[in-house]
């Protein structure tokens, strides 16, 4: 019984995992620098609609 519960918890966690490959691929095509932060924000607003994707985009751009 414990094994079933542990397995169910593991599956539910992976079901809610996010797939950021698309966001990361788009951000990898952005320039490494921008003249000002507003230009970066316009790129992100153009390419992403969800707040979660926008946050991931900012994070990915910063760590590149």
Short mmCIF file of C-alpha atoms in Angstrom, two decimals:
data_model
loop_
_atom_site.label_atom_id
_atom_site.label_comp_id
_atom_site.label_asym_id
_atom_site.label_seq_id
_atom_site.Cartn_x
_atom_site.Cartn_y
_atom_site.Cartn_z
CA UNK A 1 0.00 0.00 0.00
CA UNK A 2 2.82 2.41 0.85
CA UNK A 3 4.41 1.71 -2.50
CA UNK A 4 1.20 2.67 -4.29
CA UNK A 5 0.96 5.94 -2.34
CA UNK A 6 4.59 6.83 -3.02
CA UNK A 7 4.19 5.97 -6.69
CA UNK A 8 1.01 8.08 -6.91
CA UNK A 9 2.72 11.07 -5.30
CA UNK A 10 5.67 10.75 -7.67
CA UNK A 11 3.39 10.61 -10.71
CA UNK A 12 1.35 13.59 -9.59
CA UNK A 13 4.51 15.66 -9.10
CA UNK A 14 5.76 14.85 -12.58
CA UNK A 15 2.34 15.59 -14.06
CA UNK A 16 2.62 19.19 -12.85
CA UNK A 17 6.20 19.63 -14.06
CA UNK A 18 6.62 22.47 -16.52
CA UNK A 19 8.09 22.17 -19.99
CA UNK A 20 10.28 25.19 -20.57
CA UNK A 21 12.08 23.98 -23.70
CA UNK A 22 10.08 26.34 -25.94
CA UNK A 23 10.75 29.34 -23.70
CA UNK A 24 14.45 28.51 -23.43
CA UNK A 25 14.75 28.05 -27.20
CA UNK A 26 13.18 31.44 -27.92
CA UNK A 27 15.31 33.21 -25.32
CA UNK A 28 18.48 31.65 -26.73
CA UNK A 29 17.85 33.65 -29.92
CA UNK A 30 17.70 36.98 -28.03
CA UNK A 31 20.74 39.27 -28.05
CA UNK A 32 23.06 39.01 -25.05
CA UNK A 33 22.66 42.72 -24.31
CA UNK A 34 19.95 45.32 -24.79
CA UNK A 35 20.20 49.11 -24.88
CA UNK A 36 17.67 49.34 -22.08
CA UNK A 37 15.45 47.01 -20.03
CA UNK A 38 12.32 48.27 -21.79
CA UNK A 39 13.48 46.72 -25.06
CA UNK A 40 13.95 43.34 -23.36
CA UNK A 41 10.50 43.61 -21.81
CA UNK A 42 8.97 44.32 -25.22
CA UNK A 43 10.59 41.21 -26.68
CA UNK A 44 9.29 39.10 -23.80
CA UNK A 45 5.78 40.59 -23.98
CA UNK A 46 5.70 39.91 -27.72
CA UNK A 47 6.84 36.28 -27.46
CA UNK A 48 5.11 35.07 -24.28
CA UNK A 49 1.59 35.40 -22.91
CA UNK A 50 1.58 33.65 -19.53
CA UNK A 51 3.18 35.24 -16.50
CA UNK A 52 4.98 31.98 -15.76
CA UNK A 53 6.60 31.92 -19.21
CA UNK A 54 7.60 35.57 -18.85
CA UNK A 55 9.29 34.91 -15.51
CA UNK A 56 11.07 31.88 -16.96
CA UNK A 57 12.18 33.99 -19.93
CA UNK A 58 13.67 36.66 -17.67
CA UNK A 59 15.40 34.02 -15.56
CA UNK A 60 16.80 32.22 -18.61
CA UNK A 61 18.02 35.44 -20.22
CA UNK A 62 19.81 36.50 -17.02
CA UNK A 63 21.62 33.19 -16.50
CA UNK A 64 22.80 32.93 -20.11
#
